[in-house]
Structure formats: structure tokens, C-alpha cells
PDB file of C-alpha atoms in Angstrom:
ATOM      1  CA  MET A 121     121.887  76.787  98.533  1.00 38.00           C
ATOM      2  CA  ILE A 122     118.648  75.045  96.835  1.00 42.00           C
ATOM      3  CA  THR A 123     118.740  75.728  92.984  1.00 66.00           C
ATOM      4  CA  LYS A 124     115.794  74.924  90.584  1.00 72.00           C
ATOM      5  CA  ASP A 125     116.222  71.486  88.776  1.00 62.00           C
ATOM      6  CA  TRP A 126     116.333  73.023  84.901  1.00 54.00           C
ATOM      7  CA  HIS A 127     116.323  69.287  83.480  1.00 56.00           C
ATOM      8  CA  ALA A 128     113.289  68.630  85.124  1.00 51.00           C
ATOM      9  CA  TRP A 129     111.859  71.806  84.140  1.00 54.00           C
ATOM     10  CA  HIS A 130     111.825  70.428  80.544  1.00 62.00           C
ATOM     11  CA  ARG A 131     109.273  67.610  81.475  1.00 65.00           C
ATOM     12  CA  PRO A 132     105.803  69.578  80.879  1.00 54.00           C
ATOM     13  CA  TYR A 133     106.773  70.180  77.499  1.00 62.00           C
ATOM     14  CA  ALA A 134     105.708  66.167  76.936  1.00 65.00           C
ATOM     15  CA  GLU A 135     102.253  67.119  78.280  1.00 61.00           C
ATOM     16  CA  PRO A 136      99.709  67.817  75.491  1.00 75.00           C
ATOM     17  CA  GLY A 137      98.167  71.274  76.314  1.00 79.00           C
ATOM     18  CA  SER A 138     100.427  72.255  79.157  1.00 88.00           C
ATOM     19  CA  PRO A 139     100.984  76.006  79.277  1.00 89.00           C
ATOM     20  CA  LEU A 140     104.866  74.989  78.373  1.00 90.00           C
ATOM     21  CA  ALA A 141     103.646  72.699  75.615  1.00 93.00           C
ATOM     22  CA  ARG A 142     101.614  75.749  74.173  1.00 95.00           C
ATOM     23  CA  ARG A 143     104.467  78.157  74.472  1.00 95.00           C
ATOM     24  CA  LEU A 144     106.585  75.678  72.845  1.00 96.00           C
ATOM     25  CA  ARG A 145     104.260  75.225  70.205  1.00 96.00           C
ATOM     26  CA  VAL A 146     103.850  79.165  69.257  1.00 97.00           C
ATOM     27  CA  VAL A 147     107.792  79.272  69.194  1.00 98.00           C
ATOM     28  CA  GLN A 148     108.178  76.950  66.899  1.00 98.00           C
ATOM     29  CA  GLU A 149     105.332  78.486  64.785  1.00 98.00           C
ATOM     30  CA  HIS A 150     107.386  81.850  64.517  1.00 98.00           C
ATOM     31  CA  VAL A 151     110.975  79.848  63.634  1.00 98.00           C
ATOM     32  CA  ALA A 152     109.120  77.818  60.926  1.00 98.00           C
ATOM     33  CA  ARG A 153     107.694  81.130  59.623  1.00 98.00           C
ATOM     34  CA  TRP A 154     111.092  82.621  60.132  1.00 98.00           C
ATOM     35  CA  LEU A 155     112.334  79.804  57.795  1.00 98.00           C
ATOM     36  CA  ASP A 156     109.609  80.322  55.594  1.00 98.00           C
ATOM     37  CA  GLU A 157     110.499  83.983  54.671  1.00 97.00           C
ATOM     38  CA  ARG A 158     113.984  83.863  54.461  1.00 97.00           C
ATOM     39  CA  LEU A 159     114.935  81.990  51.605  1.00 95.00           C
ATOM     40  CA  GLU A 160     118.712  82.620  51.723  1.00 97.00           C
ATOM     41  CA  PRO A 161     121.087  79.551  51.625  1.00 97.00           C
ATOM     42  CA  ASP A 162     122.965  80.344  54.754  1.00 98.00           C
ATOM     43  CA  LEU A 163     120.995  81.500  57.594  1.00 98.00           C
ATOM     44  CA  SER A 164     122.300  81.882  61.486  1.00 98.00           C
ATOM     45  CA  VAL A 165     120.797  81.012  64.547  1.00 98.00           C
ATOM     46  CA  VAL A 166     122.087  82.191  68.365  1.00 98.00           C
ATOM     47  CA  SER A 167     119.671  80.376  71.224  1.00 98.00           C
ATOM     48  CA  MET A 168     120.125  81.924  74.657  1.00 97.00           C
ATOM     49  CA  CYS A 169     119.547  79.584  77.726  1.00 96.00           C
ATOM     50  CA  ALA A 170     118.981  77.192  74.877  1.00 97.00           C
ATOM     51  CA  GLY A 171     117.797  74.236  77.411  1.00 95.00           C
ATOM     52  CA  GLN A 172     117.340  71.184  75.393  1.00 96.00           C
ATOM     53  CA  GLY A 173     116.828  72.963  72.321  1.00 96.00           C
ATOM     54  CA  HIS A 174     113.060  71.731  71.449  1.00 95.00           C
ATOM     55  CA  ASP A 175     112.105  75.542  70.060  1.00 96.00           C
ATOM     56  CA  LEU A 176     114.846  75.098  67.049  1.00 98.00           C
ATOM     57  CA  LEU A 177     115.409  71.432  66.822  1.00 97.00           C
ATOM     58  CA  GLY A 178     111.837  70.357  66.725  1.00 96.00           C
ATOM     59  CA  VAL A 179     111.383  72.616  63.523  1.00 98.00           C
ATOM     60  CA  LEU A 180     114.711  71.802  61.913  1.00 98.00           C
ATOM     61  CA  ALA A 181     113.832  68.102  62.369  1.00 96.00           C
ATOM     62  CA  GLU A 182     111.005  68.359  60.247  1.00 96.00           C
ATOM     63  CA  ARG A 183     112.660  70.134  57.392  1.00 96.00           C
ATOM     64  CA  ALA A 184     114.377  69.293  54.278  1.00 96.00           C
ATOM     65  CA  ASP A 185     115.816  72.719  54.543  1.00 97.00           C
ATOM     66  CA  ALA A 186     117.606  72.424  57.564  1.00 97.00           C
ATOM     67  CA  GLY A 187     120.870  72.485  56.001  1.00 96.00           C
ATOM     68  CA  ARG A 188     120.747  75.976  55.524  1.00 97.00           C
ATOM     69  CA  VAL A 189     121.046  76.951  59.007  1.00 98.00           C
ATOM     70  CA  ARG A 190     124.129  77.178  61.319  1.00 98.00           C
ATOM     71  CA  ALA A 191     122.902  77.517  64.598  1.00 98.00           C
ATOM     72  CA  THR A 192     124.580  77.993  68.064  1.00 98.00           C
ATOM     73  CA  LEU A 193     122.599  76.798  71.250  1.00 98.00           C
ATOM     74  CA  ILE A 194     124.138  78.140  74.361  1.00 98.00           C
ATOM     75  CA  GLU A 195     123.242  76.034  77.752  1.00 96.00           C
ATOM     76  CA  PHE A 196     124.688  75.794  81.021  1.00 95.00           C
ATOM     77  CA  ASP A 197     122.999  72.744  82.655  1.00 93.00           C
ATOM     78  CA  GLU A 198     125.005  69.964  81.295  1.00 95.00           C
ATOM     79  CA  ARG A 199     122.297  67.936  81.584  1.00 95.00           C
ATOM     80  CA  ASN A 200     120.196  69.646  79.232  1.00 96.00           C
ATOM     81  CA  VAL A 201     123.312  70.439  76.744  1.00 97.00           C
ATOM     82  CA  ALA A 202     123.592  66.544  76.464  1.00 97.00           C
ATOM     83  CA  ALA A 203     120.174  66.046  75.750  1.00 96.00           C
ATOM     84  CA  ALA A 204     120.082  68.992  73.234  1.00 97.00           C
ATOM     85  CA  ARG A 205     123.590  67.522  71.684  1.00 97.00           C
ATOM     86  CA  GLU A 206     121.378  63.904  71.484  1.00 96.00           C
ATOM     87  CA  HIS A 207     118.549  65.537  69.695  1.00 95.00           C
ATOM     88  CA  ALA A 208     120.963  67.216  67.025  1.00 96.00           C
ATOM     89  CA  THR A 209     122.794  64.528  66.006  1.00 95.00           C
ATOM     90  CA  SER A 210     121.231  64.564  62.524  1.00 94.00           C
ATOM     91  CA  LEU A 211     121.969  68.299  62.273  1.00 96.00           C
ATOM     92  CA  PRO A 212     125.231  69.096  61.624  1.00 95.00           C
ATOM     93  CA  GLY A 213     124.881  72.635  61.345  1.00 97.00           C
ATOM     94  CA  VAL A 214     123.525  72.840  65.043  1.00 98.00           C
ATOM     95  CA  SER A 215     126.779  73.524  68.043  1.00 97.00           C
ATOM     96  CA  VAL A 216     125.632  73.223  71.507  1.00 98.00           C
ATOM     97  CA  VAL A 217     127.698  74.809  73.727  1.00 97.00           C
ATOM     98  CA  ARG A 218     127.883  74.843  77.359  1.00 97.00           C
ATOM     99  CA  GLY A 219     128.372  78.502  78.977  1.00 96.00           C
ATOM    100  CA  ASP A 220     126.884  81.422  80.521  1.00 95.00           C
ATOM    101  CA  ALA A 221     124.280  83.003  77.975  1.00 96.00           C
ATOM    102  CA  GLY A 222     124.973  86.131  80.146  1.00 95.00           C
ATOM    103  CA  ASP A 223     128.662  86.561  79.314  1.00 96.00           C
ATOM    104  CA  PRO A 224     129.001  88.483  76.090  1.00 96.00           C
ATOM    105  CA  ALA A 225     132.094  85.784  75.357  1.00 95.00           C
ATOM    106  CA  VAL A 226     130.326  83.028  74.908  1.00 96.00           C
ATOM    107  CA  TYR A 227     128.913  84.764  71.574  1.00 97.00           C
ATOM    108  CA  SER A 228     132.431  85.149  69.862  1.00 93.00           C
ATOM    109  CA  GLY A 229     132.152  83.425  66.258  1.00 93.00           C
ATOM    110  CA  ALA A 230     128.337  83.068  66.755  1.00 96.00           C
ATOM    111  CA  VAL A 231     127.155  86.511  66.178  1.00 97.00           C
ATOM    112  CA  PRO A 232     125.785  88.196  64.325  1.00 97.00           C
ATOM    113  CA  ALA A 233     123.003  86.165  64.092  1.00 98.00           C
ATOM    114  CA  ASP A 234     119.890  85.971  61.804  1.00 98.00           C
ATOM    115  CA  LEU A 235     117.709  85.000  64.392  1.00 98.00           C
ATOM    116  CA  VAL A 236     117.903  85.198  68.186  1.00 98.00           C
ATOM    117  CA  LEU A 237     115.739  83.241  70.713  1.00 98.00           C
ATOM    118  CA  MET A 238     115.372  83.964  73.965  1.00 98.00           C
ATOM    119  CA  ALA A 239     112.727  81.778  75.424  1.00 96.00           C
ATOM    120  CA  GLY A 240     112.440  81.109  78.628  1.00 92.00           C
ATOM    121  CA  VAL A 241     115.219  83.872  79.175  1.00 96.00           C
ATOM    122  CA  LEU A 242     113.445  87.654  80.544  1.00 96.00           C
ATOM    123  CA  GLY A 243     111.163  85.619  83.082  1.00 93.00           C
ATOM    124  CA  ASN A 244     114.281  84.125  84.546  1.00 93.00           C
ATOM    125  CA  ILE A 245     116.770  87.476  85.142  1.00 95.00           C
ATOM    126  CA  SER A 246     116.224  90.685  86.971  1.00 95.00           C
ATOM    127  CA  ASP A 247     114.085  93.220  85.395  1.00 96.00           C
ATOM    128  CA  THR A 248     117.656  95.591  85.043  1.00 96.00           C
ATOM    129  CA  ASP A 249     119.120  92.695  83.613  1.00 97.00           C
ATOM    130  CA  VAL A 250     116.377  92.281  81.512  1.00 97.00           C
ATOM    131  CA  ARG A 251     116.888  96.094  80.126  1.00 97.00           C
ATOM    132  CA  ALA A 252     120.555  95.420  79.742  1.00 96.00           C
ATOM    133  CA  THR A 253     119.881  92.019  77.595  1.00 97.00           C
ATOM    134  CA  ILE A 254     117.724  94.010  75.081  1.00 98.00           C
ATOM    135  CA  ALA A 255     120.277  96.862  74.728  1.00 97.00           C
ATOM    136  CA  VAL A 256     123.077  94.584  73.698  1.00 97.00           C
ATOM    137  CA  LEU A 257     120.660  92.826  71.257  1.00 98.00           C
ATOM    138  CA  PRO A 258     122.052  95.206  68.266  1.00 98.00           C
ATOM    139  CA  GLN A 259     125.476  93.329  69.150  1.00 97.00           C
ATOM    140  CA  LEU A 260     123.706  89.943  68.432  1.00 98.00           C
ATOM    141  CA  CYS A 261     121.772  90.588  65.442  1.00 98.00           C
ATOM    142  CA  ALA A 262     122.666  90.445  62.053  1.00 98.00           C
ATOM    143  CA  ALA A 263     121.166  93.041  59.889  1.00 98.00           C
ATOM    144  CA  GLY A 264     117.399  92.177  59.554  1.00 98.00           C
ATOM    145  CA  ALA A 265     117.502  89.665  62.221  1.00 98.00           C
ATOM    146  CA  THR A 266     114.682  88.486  63.763  1.00 98.00           C
ATOM    147  CA  VAL A 267     114.325  88.211  67.846  1.00 98.00           C
ATOM    148  CA  ILE A 268     111.771  85.707  69.459  1.00 98.00           C
ATOM    149  CA  TRP A 269     111.473  86.221  73.023  1.00 98.00           C
ATOM    150  CA  THR A 270     108.934  84.931  75.988  1.00 98.00           C
ATOM    151  CA  ARG A 271     107.991  86.314  79.068  1.00 97.00           C
ATOM    152  CA  THR A 272     105.200  85.646  81.735  1.00 96.00           C
ATOM    153  CA  ARG A 273     102.539  88.466  82.315  1.00 97.00           C
ATOM    154  CA  ARG A 274     102.509  87.476  86.005  1.00 94.00           C
ATOM    155  CA  ALA A 275     102.304  91.089  88.054  1.00 94.00           C
ATOM    156  CA  PRO A 276     103.823  93.209  87.742  1.00 94.00           C
ATOM    157  CA  ASP A 277     103.680  92.598  84.133  1.00 97.00           C
ATOM    158  CA  LEU A 278     106.772  93.929  82.343  1.00 98.00           C
ATOM    159  CA  THR A 279     106.038  93.241  78.860  1.00 98.00           C
ATOM    160  CA  PRO A 280     104.779  96.627  77.925  1.00 98.00           C
ATOM    161  CA  SER A 281     108.208  97.583  79.063  1.00 98.00           C
ATOM    162  CA  ILE A 282     109.881  94.986  77.030  1.00 98.00           C
ATOM    163  CA  ARG A 283     108.296  95.896  74.083  1.00 98.00           C
ATOM    164  CA  ALA A 284     109.212  99.605  74.599  1.00 98.00           C
ATOM    165  CA  TRP A 285     112.804  98.767  75.054  1.00 98.00           C
ATOM    166  CA  LEU A 286     113.049  96.660  71.665  1.00 98.00           C
ATOM    167  CA  ALA A 287     111.659  99.447  70.123  1.00 98.00           C
ATOM    168  CA  ALA A 288     113.810 102.127  71.555  1.00 98.00           C
ATOM    169  CA  GLU A 289     116.726  99.601  70.449  1.00 98.00           C
ATOM    170  CA  GLY A 290     115.585  99.628  66.745  1.00 98.00           C
ATOM    171  CA  PHE A 291     113.183  96.591  66.760  1.00 98.00           C
ATOM    172  CA  VAL A 292     109.908  96.220  65.042  1.00 98.00           C
ATOM    173  CA  GLU A 293     107.263  94.458  66.191  1.00 98.00           C
ATOM    174  CA  GLN A 294     105.971  91.571  64.136  1.00 98.00           C
ATOM    175  CA  ALA A 295     103.845  89.443  66.436  1.00 98.00           C
ATOM    176  CA  PHE A 296     102.944  89.465  69.946  1.00 98.00           C
ATOM    177  CA  THR A 297     100.834  86.243  71.377  1.00 98.00           C
ATOM    178  CA  ALA A 298      99.421  86.387  75.056  1.00 97.00           C
ATOM    179  CA  PRO A 299      96.549  84.042  75.373  1.00 96.00           C
ATOM    180  CA  ASP A 300      93.438  84.897  77.482  1.00 95.00           C
ATOM    181  CA  ASP A 301      93.688  82.197  79.712  1.00 95.00           C
ATOM    182  CA  VAL A 302      97.345  81.499  80.488  1.00 95.00           C
ATOM    183  CA  LEU A 303     100.160  83.985  81.521  1.00 95.00           C
ATOM    184  CA  PHE A 304     102.745  83.370  78.843  1.00 96.00           C
ATOM    185  CA  THR A 305     103.759  85.941  76.163  1.00 98.00           C
ATOM    186  CA  VAL A 306     105.492  85.370  72.593  1.00 98.00           C
ATOM    187  CA  GLY A 307     107.155  88.277  71.017  1.00 98.00           C
ATOM    188  CA  ALA A 308     108.593  88.132  67.340  1.00 98.00           C
ATOM    189  CA  HIS A 309     110.673  91.365  66.594  1.00 98.00           C
ATOM    190  CA  ARG A 310     112.420  92.121  63.126  1.00 98.00           C
ATOM    191  CA  PHE A 311     115.744  94.305  63.822  1.00 98.00           C
ATOM    192  CA  ALA A 312     115.724  97.407  61.752  1.00 98.00           C
ATOM    193  CA  GLY A 313     118.560  99.045  63.345  1.00 96.00           C
ATOM    194  CA  ARG A 314     122.150  98.839  62.320  1.00 95.00           C
ATOM    195  CA  PRO A 315     124.229  96.116  63.532  1.00 95.00           C
ATOM    196  CA  GLN A 316     126.620  96.688  66.102  1.00 96.00           C
ATOM    197  CA  ALA A 317     129.987  95.044  66.562  1.00 95.00           C
ATOM    198  CA  LEU A 318     129.872  92.784  69.872  1.00 95.00           C
ATOM    199  CA  THR A 319     132.092  95.375  72.210  1.00 94.00           C
ATOM    200  CA  ALA A 320     130.436  94.192  75.632  1.00 91.00           C
ATOM    201  CA  THR A 321     132.479  92.947  77.768  1.00 92.00           C
ATOM    202  CA  ASP A 322     130.245  92.824  81.091  1.00 93.00           C
ATOM    203  CA  ARG A 323     127.825  90.376  82.085  1.00 94.00           C
ATOM    204  CA  PHE A 324     124.627  91.413  81.051  1.00 93.00           C
ATOM    205  CA  PHE A 325     122.829  88.812  82.657  1.00 94.00           C
ATOM    206  CA  ARG A 326     122.675  86.356  85.481  1.00 91.00           C
ATOM    207  CA  PHE A 327     119.998  83.520  85.576  1.00 85.00           C
ATOM    208  CA  ARG A 328     118.158  83.133  88.723  1.00 77.00           C
ATOM    209  CA  GLN A 329     118.916  79.830  90.250  1.00 59.00           C
TER     210      GLN A 329
END
């Protein structure tokens, strides 16, 4: 069975102007804005399918207040895990965990989080799993948490449903970026609902290979 090379997938990040590089920049802007708005001395972050961690680590590396952040990056590909750990060597609050982000057990001790990153997740799982993942978010989020997510608008465009499902789970949309010349979207939502205990036991998504 041939599977996608998720390590090589990251190469376009280094290509200025590529859709992936542009999407990364938007996500990083949201992360930086979140840090500017949240002034607490201790903040927690969970990144699903974190890859090499560019979206979060690239921001933290440039900030004097990075020590406020305790982050757990969950990634399955061993090479991406190694790359993320190398990038995080100067960030003692960051842990990179090799694990399956669709397995609720991997979040034990890392949630509830003040920021949940889902960059590159919702476009690589089935529509049914997208809905299941959004349904479990209240179990991963602290009160007032922010969720940042990405998804392509390639037909059939699921982003209207994603935004509606997030609203149904108590998330208020803060931003939705959908450039005219590319298909990626980036959403930022604030959790206005009541946090729930992590009780999920069944896998809520399976990443497409």
C-alpha cells in the first residue's frame, strides 16, 4: 500500500508564495494575535497532527513571552516528530508526542487547552470524521479557548458545514480567511460553551494515507 510522504509534504512551506506557505502565514498570524490577547502567565496549547510544528513553533521562537506557553504537539510521522523536537529545543514548555491524534487517550494530561490547532487535519479525514472531531472539541477546550483550523474549498466545499457544526458545539467565529486565488481556508473560533471532561474513548478520526 502506497502512503503519502508526510515529511516531504512540508517542503512547500519553504517556497515563498506557495499556497502552503501563505496558509502557514495566516495561521501564524492567528496564533500571534491569540498570544497578544491572552495575557495570562500560563497558557496551554494542543496541536493535532502537528507535523513539524511550524505554525506554533515559528511564532514562539520570535516571542519573548514564549515561556508562558505549555504546548503538546501530537504527530505520528517519526521524521516530523524529530524535526519538531529539533525546532523546539529552545522552548522548554513544548512537548512533541509521537501518537495518533485521532485517539482520545493521547490527549490525557494535555487538555483542556486554551488553544487547539487543527491545521491540515480537516482536509485529510472523512466528512463523517470531521463532524465527529468537531463534536469532541468541547472535551479538549478550556473555557474561552480558541480553535484554529484549516480546510480546502475543493468541491464539494465542506467549509459551510464545518462553520455550522462549530457553531452548534458552542464556538463563535472570530475570523474566516478564504483567498480568491487559492482554495485554502483558515478559521478561528472562540469556545463560548461549557468545557466538558475528556470522556471520549472511541477514535474520532482516522487520517487518510
